[in-house]
Coordinates of C-alpha atoms and ligand atoms in Angstrom, one line a residue:
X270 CA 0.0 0.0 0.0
X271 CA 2.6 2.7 1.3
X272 CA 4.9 1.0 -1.9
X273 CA 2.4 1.7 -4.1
X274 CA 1.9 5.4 -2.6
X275 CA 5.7 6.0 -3.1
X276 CA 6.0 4.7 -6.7
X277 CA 2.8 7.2 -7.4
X278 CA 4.3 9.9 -5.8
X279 CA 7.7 9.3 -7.4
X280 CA 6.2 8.7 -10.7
X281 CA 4.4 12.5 -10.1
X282 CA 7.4 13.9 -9.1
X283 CA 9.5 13.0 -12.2
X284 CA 6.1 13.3 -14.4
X285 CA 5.7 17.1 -12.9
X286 CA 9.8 17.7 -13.5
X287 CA 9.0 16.6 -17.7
X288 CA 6.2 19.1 -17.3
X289 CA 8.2 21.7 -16.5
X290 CA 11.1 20.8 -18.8
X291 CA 8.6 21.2 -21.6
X292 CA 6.9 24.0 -20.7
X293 CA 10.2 26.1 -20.4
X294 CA 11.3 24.7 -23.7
X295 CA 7.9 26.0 -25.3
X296 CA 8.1 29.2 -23.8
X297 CA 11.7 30.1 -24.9
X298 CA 10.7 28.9 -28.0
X299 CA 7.5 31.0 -28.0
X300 CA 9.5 34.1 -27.1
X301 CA 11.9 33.8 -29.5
X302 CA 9.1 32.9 -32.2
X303 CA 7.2 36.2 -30.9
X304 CA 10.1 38.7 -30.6
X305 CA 9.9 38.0 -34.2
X306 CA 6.7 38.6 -35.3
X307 CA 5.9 41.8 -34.1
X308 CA 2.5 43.7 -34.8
X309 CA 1.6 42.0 -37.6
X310 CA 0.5 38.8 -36.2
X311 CA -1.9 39.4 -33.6
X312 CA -1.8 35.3 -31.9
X313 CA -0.3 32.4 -32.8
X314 CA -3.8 31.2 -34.0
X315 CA -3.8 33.6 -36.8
X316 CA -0.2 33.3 -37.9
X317 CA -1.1 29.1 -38.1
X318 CA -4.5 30.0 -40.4
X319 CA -2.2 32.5 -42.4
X320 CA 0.6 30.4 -43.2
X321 CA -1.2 27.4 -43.8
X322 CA -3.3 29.3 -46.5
X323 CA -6.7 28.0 -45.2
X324 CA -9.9 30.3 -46.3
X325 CA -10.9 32.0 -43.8
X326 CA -14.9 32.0 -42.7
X327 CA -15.2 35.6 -42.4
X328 CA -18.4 35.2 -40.0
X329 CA -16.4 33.8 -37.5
X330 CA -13.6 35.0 -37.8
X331 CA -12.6 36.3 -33.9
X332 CA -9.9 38.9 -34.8
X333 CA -10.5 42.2 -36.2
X334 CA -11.1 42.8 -40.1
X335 CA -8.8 44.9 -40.4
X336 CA -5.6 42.4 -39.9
X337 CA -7.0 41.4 -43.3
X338 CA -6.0 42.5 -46.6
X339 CA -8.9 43.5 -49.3
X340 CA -8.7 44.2 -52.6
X341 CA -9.1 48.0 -53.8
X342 CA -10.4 46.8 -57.2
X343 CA -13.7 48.9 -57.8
X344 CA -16.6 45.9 -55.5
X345 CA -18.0 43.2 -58.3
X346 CA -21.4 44.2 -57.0
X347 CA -22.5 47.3 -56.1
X348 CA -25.2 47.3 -52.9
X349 CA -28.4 49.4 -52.0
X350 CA -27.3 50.2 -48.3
X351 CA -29.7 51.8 -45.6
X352 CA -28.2 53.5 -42.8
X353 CA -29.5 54.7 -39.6
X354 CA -27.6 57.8 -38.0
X355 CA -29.4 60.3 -35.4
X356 CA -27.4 62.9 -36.7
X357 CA -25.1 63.5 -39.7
X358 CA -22.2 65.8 -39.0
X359 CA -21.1 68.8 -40.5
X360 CA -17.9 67.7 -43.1
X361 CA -14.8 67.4 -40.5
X362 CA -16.0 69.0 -37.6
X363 CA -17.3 65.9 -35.5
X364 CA -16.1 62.6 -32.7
X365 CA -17.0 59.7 -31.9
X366 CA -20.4 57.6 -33.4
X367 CA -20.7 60.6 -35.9
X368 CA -17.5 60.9 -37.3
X369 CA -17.3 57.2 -37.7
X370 CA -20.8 57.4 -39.8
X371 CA -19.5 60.0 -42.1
X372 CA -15.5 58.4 -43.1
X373 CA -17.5 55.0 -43.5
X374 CA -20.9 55.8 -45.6
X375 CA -19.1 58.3 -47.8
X376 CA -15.8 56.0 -48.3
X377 CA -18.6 53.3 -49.7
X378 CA -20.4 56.0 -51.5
X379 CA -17.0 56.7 -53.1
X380 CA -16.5 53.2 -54.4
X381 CA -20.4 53.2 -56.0
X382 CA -22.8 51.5 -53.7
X383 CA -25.9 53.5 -53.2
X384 CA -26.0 55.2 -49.5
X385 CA -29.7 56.1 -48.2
X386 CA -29.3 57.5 -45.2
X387 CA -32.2 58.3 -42.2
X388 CA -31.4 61.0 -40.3
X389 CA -32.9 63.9 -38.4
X390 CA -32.9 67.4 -40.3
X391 CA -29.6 69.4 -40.5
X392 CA -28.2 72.4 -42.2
X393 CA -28.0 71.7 -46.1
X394 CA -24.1 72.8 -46.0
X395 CA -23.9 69.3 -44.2
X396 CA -25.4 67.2 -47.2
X397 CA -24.1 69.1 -50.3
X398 CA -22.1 66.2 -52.0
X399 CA -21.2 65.9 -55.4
X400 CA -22.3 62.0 -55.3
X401 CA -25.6 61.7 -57.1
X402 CA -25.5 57.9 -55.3
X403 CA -26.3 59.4 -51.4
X404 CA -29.4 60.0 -50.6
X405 CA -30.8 62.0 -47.2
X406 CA -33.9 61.3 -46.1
X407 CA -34.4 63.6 -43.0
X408 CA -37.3 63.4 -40.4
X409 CA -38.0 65.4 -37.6
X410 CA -36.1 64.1 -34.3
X411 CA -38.5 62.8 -31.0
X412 CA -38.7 65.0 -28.5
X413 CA -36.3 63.3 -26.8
X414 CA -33.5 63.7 -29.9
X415 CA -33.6 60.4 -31.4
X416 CA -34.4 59.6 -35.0
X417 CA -38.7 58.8 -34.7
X418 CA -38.6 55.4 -35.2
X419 CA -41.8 55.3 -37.0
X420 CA -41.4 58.2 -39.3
X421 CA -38.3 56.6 -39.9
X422 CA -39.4 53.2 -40.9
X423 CA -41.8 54.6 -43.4
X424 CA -39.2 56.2 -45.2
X425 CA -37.1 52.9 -45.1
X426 CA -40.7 50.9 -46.0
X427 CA -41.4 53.4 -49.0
X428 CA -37.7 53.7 -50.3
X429 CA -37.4 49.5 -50.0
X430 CA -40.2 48.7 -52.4
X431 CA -39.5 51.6 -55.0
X432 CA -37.3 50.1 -57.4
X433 CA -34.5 48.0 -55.7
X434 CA -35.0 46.6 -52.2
X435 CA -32.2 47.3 -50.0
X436 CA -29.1 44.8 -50.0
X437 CA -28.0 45.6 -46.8
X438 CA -29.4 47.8 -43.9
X439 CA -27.0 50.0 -41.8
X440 CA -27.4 51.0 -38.2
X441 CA -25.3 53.7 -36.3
X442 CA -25.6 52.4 -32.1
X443 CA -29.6 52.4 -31.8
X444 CA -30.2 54.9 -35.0
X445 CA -32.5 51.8 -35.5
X446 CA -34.2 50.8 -33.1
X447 CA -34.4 46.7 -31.8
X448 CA -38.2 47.2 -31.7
X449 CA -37.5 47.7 -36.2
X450 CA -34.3 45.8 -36.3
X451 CA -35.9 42.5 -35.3
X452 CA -37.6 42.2 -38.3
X453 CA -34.8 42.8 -40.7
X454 CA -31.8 39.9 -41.5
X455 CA -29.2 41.6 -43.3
X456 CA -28.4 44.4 -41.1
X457 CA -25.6 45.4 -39.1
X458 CA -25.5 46.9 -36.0
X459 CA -21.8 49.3 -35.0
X460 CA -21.5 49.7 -31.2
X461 CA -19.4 52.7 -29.9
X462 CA -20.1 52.2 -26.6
X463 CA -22.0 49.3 -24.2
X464 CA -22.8 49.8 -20.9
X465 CA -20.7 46.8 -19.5
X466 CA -17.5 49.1 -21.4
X467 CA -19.0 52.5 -19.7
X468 CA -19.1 50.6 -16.2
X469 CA -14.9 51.0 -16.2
X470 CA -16.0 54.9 -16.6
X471 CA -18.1 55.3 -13.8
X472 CA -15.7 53.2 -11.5
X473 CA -12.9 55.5 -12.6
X474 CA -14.9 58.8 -12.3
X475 CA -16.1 57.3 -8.6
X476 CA -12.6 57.1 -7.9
X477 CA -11.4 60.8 -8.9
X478 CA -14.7 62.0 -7.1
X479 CA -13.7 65.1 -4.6
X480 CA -15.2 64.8 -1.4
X481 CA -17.4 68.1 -2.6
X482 CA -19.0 66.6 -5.6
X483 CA -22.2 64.2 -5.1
X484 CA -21.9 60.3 -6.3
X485 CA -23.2 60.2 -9.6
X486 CA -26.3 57.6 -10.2
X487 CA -24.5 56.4 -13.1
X488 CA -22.7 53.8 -10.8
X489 CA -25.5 52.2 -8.8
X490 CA -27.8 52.2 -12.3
X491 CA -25.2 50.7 -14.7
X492 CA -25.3 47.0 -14.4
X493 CA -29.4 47.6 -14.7
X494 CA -28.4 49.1 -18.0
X495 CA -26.0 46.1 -18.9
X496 CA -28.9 43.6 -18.3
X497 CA -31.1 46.1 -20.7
X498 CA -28.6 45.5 -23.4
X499 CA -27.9 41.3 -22.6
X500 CA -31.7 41.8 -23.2
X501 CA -32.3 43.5 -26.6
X502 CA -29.0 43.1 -28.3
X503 CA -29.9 39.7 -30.0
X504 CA -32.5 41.7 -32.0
X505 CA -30.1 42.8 -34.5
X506 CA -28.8 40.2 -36.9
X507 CA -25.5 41.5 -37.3
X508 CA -22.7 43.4 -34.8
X509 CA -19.8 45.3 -35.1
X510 CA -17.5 45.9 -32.3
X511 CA -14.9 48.8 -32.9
X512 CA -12.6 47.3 -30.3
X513 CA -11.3 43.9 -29.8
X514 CA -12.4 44.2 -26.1
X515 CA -15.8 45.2 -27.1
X516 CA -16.0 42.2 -29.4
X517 CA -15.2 39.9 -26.7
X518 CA -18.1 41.2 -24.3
X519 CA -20.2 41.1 -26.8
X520 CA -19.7 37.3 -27.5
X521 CA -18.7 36.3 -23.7
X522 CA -21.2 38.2 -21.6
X523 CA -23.8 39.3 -24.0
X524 CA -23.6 35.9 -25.4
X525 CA -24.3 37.0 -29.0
X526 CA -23.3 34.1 -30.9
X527 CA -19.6 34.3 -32.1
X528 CA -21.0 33.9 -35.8
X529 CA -23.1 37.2 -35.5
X530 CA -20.4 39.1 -33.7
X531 CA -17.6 40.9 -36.1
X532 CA -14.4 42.9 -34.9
X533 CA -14.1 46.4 -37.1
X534 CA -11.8 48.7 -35.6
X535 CA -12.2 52.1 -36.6
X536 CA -9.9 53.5 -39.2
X537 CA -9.3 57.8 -40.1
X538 CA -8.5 59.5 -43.2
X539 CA -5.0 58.4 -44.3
X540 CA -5.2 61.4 -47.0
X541 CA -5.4 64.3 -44.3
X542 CA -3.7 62.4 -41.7
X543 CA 0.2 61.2 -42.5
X544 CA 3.4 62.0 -41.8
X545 CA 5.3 65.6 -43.3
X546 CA 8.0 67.2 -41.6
X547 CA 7.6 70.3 -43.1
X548 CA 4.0 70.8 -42.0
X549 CA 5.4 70.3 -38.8
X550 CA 8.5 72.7 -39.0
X551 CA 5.8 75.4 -39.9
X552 CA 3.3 74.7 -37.6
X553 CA 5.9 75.5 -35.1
X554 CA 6.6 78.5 -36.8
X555 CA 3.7 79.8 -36.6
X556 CA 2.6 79.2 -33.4
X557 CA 6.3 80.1 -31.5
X558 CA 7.1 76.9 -30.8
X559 CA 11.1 77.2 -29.6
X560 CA 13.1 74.6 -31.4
X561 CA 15.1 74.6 -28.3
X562 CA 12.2 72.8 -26.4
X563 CA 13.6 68.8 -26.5
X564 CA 9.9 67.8 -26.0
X565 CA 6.7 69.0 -27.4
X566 CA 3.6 67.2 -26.1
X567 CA 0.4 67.5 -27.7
X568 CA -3.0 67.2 -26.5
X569 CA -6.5 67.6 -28.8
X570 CA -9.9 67.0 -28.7
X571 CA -12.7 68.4 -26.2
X572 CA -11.3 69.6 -22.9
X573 CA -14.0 68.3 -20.6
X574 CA -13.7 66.0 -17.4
X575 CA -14.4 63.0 -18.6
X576 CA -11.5 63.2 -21.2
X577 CA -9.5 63.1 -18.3
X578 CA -8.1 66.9 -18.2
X579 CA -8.4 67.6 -14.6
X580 CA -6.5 64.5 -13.7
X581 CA -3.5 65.6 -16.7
X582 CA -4.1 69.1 -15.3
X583 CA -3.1 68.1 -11.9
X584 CA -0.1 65.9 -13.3
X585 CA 1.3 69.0 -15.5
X586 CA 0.8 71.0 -12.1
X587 CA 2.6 68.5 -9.6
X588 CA 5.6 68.3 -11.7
X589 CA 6.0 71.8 -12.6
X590 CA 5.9 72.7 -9.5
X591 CA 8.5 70.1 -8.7
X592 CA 10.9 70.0 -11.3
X593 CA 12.0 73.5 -13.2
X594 CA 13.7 71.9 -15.9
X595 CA 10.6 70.4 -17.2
X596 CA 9.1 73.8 -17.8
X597 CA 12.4 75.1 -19.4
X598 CA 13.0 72.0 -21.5
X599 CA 9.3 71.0 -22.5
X600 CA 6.2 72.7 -24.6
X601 CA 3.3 71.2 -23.8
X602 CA 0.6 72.4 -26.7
X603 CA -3.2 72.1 -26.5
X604 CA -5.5 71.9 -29.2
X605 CA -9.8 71.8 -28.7
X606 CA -12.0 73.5 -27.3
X607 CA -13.9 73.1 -23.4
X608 CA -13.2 74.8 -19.8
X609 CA -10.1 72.5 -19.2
X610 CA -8.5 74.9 -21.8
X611 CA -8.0 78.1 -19.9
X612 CA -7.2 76.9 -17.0
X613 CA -4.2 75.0 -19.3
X614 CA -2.9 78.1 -20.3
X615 CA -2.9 79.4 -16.3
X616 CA -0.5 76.6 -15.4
X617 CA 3.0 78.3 -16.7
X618 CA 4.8 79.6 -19.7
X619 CA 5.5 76.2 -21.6
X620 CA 1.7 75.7 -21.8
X621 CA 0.2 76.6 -25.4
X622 CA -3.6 76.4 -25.9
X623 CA -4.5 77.0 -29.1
X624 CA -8.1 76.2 -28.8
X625 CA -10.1 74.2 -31.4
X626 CA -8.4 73.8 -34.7
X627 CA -9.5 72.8 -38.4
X628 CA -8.9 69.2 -39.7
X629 CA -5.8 70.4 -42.1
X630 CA -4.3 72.6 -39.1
X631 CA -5.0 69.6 -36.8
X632 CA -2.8 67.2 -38.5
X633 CA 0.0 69.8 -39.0
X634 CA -0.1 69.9 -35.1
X635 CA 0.2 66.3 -35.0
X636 CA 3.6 66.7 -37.2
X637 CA 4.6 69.4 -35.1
X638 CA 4.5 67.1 -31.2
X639 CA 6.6 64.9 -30.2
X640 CA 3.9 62.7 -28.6
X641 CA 0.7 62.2 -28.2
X642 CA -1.0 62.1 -24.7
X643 CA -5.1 60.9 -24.5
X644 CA -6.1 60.7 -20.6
X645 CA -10.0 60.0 -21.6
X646 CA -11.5 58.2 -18.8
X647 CA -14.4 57.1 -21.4
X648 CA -13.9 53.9 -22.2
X649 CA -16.4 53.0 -24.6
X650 CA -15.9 53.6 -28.9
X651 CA -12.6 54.0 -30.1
X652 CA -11.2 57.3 -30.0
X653 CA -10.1 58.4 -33.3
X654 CA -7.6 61.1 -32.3
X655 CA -5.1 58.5 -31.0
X656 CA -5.2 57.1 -34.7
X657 CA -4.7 60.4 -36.9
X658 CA -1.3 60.9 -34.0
X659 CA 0.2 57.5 -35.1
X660 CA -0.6 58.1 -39.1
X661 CA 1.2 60.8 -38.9
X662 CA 4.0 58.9 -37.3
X663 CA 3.7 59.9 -33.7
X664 CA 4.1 57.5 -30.6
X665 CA 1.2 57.8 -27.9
X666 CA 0.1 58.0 -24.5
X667 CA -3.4 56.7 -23.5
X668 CA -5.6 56.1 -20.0
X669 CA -4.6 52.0 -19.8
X670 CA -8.8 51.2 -21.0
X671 CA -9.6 47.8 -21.9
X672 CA -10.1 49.0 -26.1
X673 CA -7.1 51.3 -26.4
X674 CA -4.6 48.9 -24.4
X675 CA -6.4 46.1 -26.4
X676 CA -6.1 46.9 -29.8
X677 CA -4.2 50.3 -30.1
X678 CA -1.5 51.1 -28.1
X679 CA -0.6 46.8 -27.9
X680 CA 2.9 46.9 -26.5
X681 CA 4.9 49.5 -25.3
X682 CA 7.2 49.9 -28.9
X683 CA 4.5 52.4 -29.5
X684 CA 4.0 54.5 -26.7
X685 CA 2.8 54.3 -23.3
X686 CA 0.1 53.3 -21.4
X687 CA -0.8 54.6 -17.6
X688 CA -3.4 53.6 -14.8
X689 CA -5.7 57.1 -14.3
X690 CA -4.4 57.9 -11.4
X691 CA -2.6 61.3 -10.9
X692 CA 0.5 59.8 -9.7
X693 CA 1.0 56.8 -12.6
X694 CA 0.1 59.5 -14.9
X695 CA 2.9 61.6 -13.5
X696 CA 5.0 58.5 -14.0
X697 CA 4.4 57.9 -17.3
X698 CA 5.2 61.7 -18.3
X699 CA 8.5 61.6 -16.5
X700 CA 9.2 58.1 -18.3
X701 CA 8.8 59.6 -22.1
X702 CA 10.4 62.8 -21.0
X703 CA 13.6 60.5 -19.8
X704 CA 13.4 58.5 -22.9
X705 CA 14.0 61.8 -25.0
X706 CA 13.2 62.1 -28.7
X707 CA 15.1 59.4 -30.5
X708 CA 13.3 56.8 -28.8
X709 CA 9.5 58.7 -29.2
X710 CA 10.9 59.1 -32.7
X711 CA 11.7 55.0 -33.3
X712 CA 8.5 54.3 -31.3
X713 CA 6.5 57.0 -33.6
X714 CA 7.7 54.7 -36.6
X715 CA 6.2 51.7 -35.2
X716 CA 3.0 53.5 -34.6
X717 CA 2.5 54.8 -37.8
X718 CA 3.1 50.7 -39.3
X719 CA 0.5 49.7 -37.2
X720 CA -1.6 52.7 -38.3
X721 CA -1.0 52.4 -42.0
X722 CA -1.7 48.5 -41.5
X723 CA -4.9 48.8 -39.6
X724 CA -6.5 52.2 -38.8
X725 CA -6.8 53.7 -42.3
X726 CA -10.7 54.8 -43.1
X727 CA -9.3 52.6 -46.7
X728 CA -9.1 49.8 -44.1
X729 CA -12.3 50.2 -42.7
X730 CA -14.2 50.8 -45.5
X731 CA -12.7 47.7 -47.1
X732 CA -13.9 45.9 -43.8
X733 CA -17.2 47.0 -44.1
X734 CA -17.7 47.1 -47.5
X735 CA -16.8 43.0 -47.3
X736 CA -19.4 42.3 -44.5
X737 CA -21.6 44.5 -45.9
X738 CA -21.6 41.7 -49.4
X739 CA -21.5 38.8 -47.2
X740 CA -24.7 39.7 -45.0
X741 CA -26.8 40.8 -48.0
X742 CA -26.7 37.2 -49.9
X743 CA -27.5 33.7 -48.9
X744 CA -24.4 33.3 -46.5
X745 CA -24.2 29.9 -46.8
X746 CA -22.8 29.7 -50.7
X747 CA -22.1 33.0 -50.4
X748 CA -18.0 33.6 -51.6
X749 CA -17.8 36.8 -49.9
X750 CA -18.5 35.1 -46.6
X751 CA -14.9 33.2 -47.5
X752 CA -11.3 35.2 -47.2
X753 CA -8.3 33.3 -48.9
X754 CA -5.3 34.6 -47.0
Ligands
NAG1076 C1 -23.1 73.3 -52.3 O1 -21.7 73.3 -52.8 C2 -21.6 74.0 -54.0 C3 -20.2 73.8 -54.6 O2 -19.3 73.2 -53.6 C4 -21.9 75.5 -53.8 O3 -21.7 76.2 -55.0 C5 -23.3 75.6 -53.2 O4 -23.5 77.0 -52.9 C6 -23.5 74.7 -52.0 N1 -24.9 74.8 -51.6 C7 -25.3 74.9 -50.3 C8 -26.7 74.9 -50.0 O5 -24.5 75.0 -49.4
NAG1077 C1 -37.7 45.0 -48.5 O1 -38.3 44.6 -49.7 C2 -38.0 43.2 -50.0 C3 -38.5 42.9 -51.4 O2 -39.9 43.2 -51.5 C4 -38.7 42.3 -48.9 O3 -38.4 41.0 -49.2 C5 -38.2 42.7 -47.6 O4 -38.8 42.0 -46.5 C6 -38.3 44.2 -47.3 N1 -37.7 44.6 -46.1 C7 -38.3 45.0 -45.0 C8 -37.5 45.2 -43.8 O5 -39.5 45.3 -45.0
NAG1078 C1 13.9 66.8 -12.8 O1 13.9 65.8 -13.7 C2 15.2 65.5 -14.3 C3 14.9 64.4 -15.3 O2 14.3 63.3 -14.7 C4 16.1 65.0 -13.2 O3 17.4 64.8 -13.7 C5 16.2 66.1 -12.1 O4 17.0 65.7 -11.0 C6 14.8 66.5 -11.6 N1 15.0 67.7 -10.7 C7 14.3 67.8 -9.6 C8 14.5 69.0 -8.8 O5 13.5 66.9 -9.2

């Protein structure tokens, strides 16, 4: 008996020591296999179903589209697309859900499919396109805002059996409502933001709370909301995540099925956004930046609280205050437009707030920084300005939020990521202010490969354009549903 236990526990003991033997084998080998492959394989998963040439069933595919490569040859069939947005935007002036709605739908609209689009009434210097193949059809909001979902759908009923039906129907967050959606198959749904994504918010904004301000409901109502959207979601067909994290939520804890569930990350205008020196040269220029300063940070967008500007305010104030040589040796320049600015330009003389600029002078800024630092504390969509900074060949800083660390800034070769917390932001400015230029300059290079490779609006609209075909057909003997590698 005790013989027997012995043997068995000798025969563990050497069994465990193989164990480990392998396992250290495989993960030197791993590392070494990894330190190879960089950014553009995203798992070892996908570099197996890449190299061994296997099609690829697009409908369940669980990486993002854009790690794929489409063709730019004009589409071999043009599609009749709906699309539900509550507002269109004025040309280059918007964020977010909008701006992602206007680089998509005219990107497609560009390569010939037909773009009907629902929306509430707006200026006509919004809507004056030269395509004659987008179509507005405006409808007066609800009085709460939102596109009058039965207004709507009588537009959508009366354009759908004049002529063509539609191929494939289009729907911006709930432009569409699920009460509508339910009865259509080939539709899509883009999320920029679930509640289970804004619940990392509210914990965050909890935490930063000043004695002086009042809890917010926002935390005690949230996972109510979460169960809301568990609930509806499954009535639309089709979903598009814009992050990898949101893709996985959507799958795992909204339990979508995998096969309904497609990862699109969002992608900005390569044309307006890229690298040029010279832009940058005169942008400093013009706006008195020293070319003495050995660092020139750059901050853009709106400059509200929940961006996370009193929390970089308060970092930028700490270490001024404790180290002069930042303040000699640093420009830290701010771009957009919100209360957060002024008080900016109070903290000392290497803070320049230039308040909100045009698309064109916005991406000569992002030539002109050195880095780019994001503190948002929102941590739902994907924030666009984080990709326009790494086309144009900048590294970046960004709030450590399940989307961004997930499937922009991936590794620190292209920036750096920080906890929002005023002293690991402090950190993490000190770190790329020790690092000096060279480095942000080699780890602005990386950034803009991974850019070019996945966040152009090309990319995306390529993405999209692809579902877009698969969903409107049969999918089962559908060939658009299939990607050869
Ligand atoms: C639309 O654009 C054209 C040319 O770009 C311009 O001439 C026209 O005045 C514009 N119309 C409106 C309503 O803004
Ligand atoms: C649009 O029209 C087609 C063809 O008549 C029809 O099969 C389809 O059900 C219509 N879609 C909706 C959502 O009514
Ligand atoms: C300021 O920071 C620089 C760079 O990290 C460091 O060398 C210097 O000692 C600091 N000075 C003070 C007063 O903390």
């Amino acid at each position: 008996m005790s013989m027997a236990k012995d043997r068995s526990s000798i025969f563990s003991f050497q069994y465990f020591c193989y164990v480990v033997v392998i396992l250290s084998i495989c993960s030197i080998i791993l590392s070494l296999s990894w330190s190879h492959c960089c950014s553009q394989c995203h798992s070892p998963y996908q570099a197996l179903v890449q190299k061994q040439n296997l099609p690829i069933n697009l409908l369940s595919y669980p990486f993002a589209w854009n790690h794929l490569v489409f063709s730019s040859e004009p589409p071999s069939k043009l599609l009749k697309i709906a699309l539900f947005v509550r507002k269109w935007p004025h040309k280059s002036r918007a964020g977010g859900l909008e701006r992602h709605a206007l680089t998509l739908h005219l990107g497609l609209a560009k390569r010939g499919h037909d773009l009907h689009v629902f929306t509430t009434y707006t200026d006509s210097s919004s809507t004056n396109y030269s395509f004659n193949n987008l179509h507005f059809h405006f409808s007066k909001p609800s009085p709460a805002g939102y596109l009058d979902q039965a207004s709507v759908w009588k537009q959508f009923q009366a354009e759908n059996s004049s002529g063509k039906p539609f191929d494939v129907v289009h729907t911006e967050s709930v432009g569409l409502r699920h009460t509508r959606s339910r009865y259509v198959s080939n539709l899509a749904v883009t999320w920029h933001g679930i509640a289970y994504e804004t619940f990392h918010s509210d914990i965050i904004q909890e935490l930063l709370r000043t004695p002086q301000e009042p809890q917010t409901k926002a935390l005690t109502e949230r996972p109510v909301k979460v169960v809301e959207e568990v609930k509806f979601f499954p009535n639309y067909a089709h979903h598009v995540a814009t992050s990898d994290h949101a893709g996985d939520i959507l799958k795992r804890v909204y339990m979508i099925p995998e096969e309904r569930v497609h990862i699109i990350l969002n992608g900005v205008d390569e044309q307006v956004f890229r690298s040029d020196v010279s832009k940058g040269n005169e942008f400093k220029k013009r706006y008195g930046i020293p070319g003495t300063k050995s660092l020139v940070i750059g901050l853009a967008g709106r400059l509200v609280k929940d961006k996370g500007h009193p929390l970089m305010f308060e970092a930028l104030k700490q270490i001024i205050a404790e180290n002069s040589s930042f303040q000699e040796s640093s420009m830290v320049v701010v771009a957009g437009d919100g209360p957060w600015g002024a008080r900016y330009g109070d903290l000392g003389a290497n803070m320049l707030v230039l308040g909100p600029l045009e698309q064109a002078e916005l991406a000569c800024f992002y030539n002109a920084i050195d880095i780019f630092v994001n503190p948002t504390l929102r941590a739902q969509g994907l924030d666009h300005t984080l990709l326009e900074a790494m086309l144009s060949g900048k590294p970046v800083m960004a709030t450590r939020l399940a989307s961004i660390a997930g499937s922009v800034v991936v590794g620190n070769e292209m920036g750096y990521t920080f906890s929002p917390t005023v002293s690991d932001l402090k950190r993490a400015i000190y770190e790329l202010w020790i690092s000096g230029r060279d480095v942000l300059n080699k780890k602005g290079q990386v950034a803009m490969q991974r850019g070019l490779q996945l966040f152009t609006a090309t990319k995306m609209v390529a993405a999209y354009e692809r579902l877009f075909l698969c969903i409107s057909g049969s999918m089962h003997e559908n060939h658009f549903c299939e990607y050869q590698p």
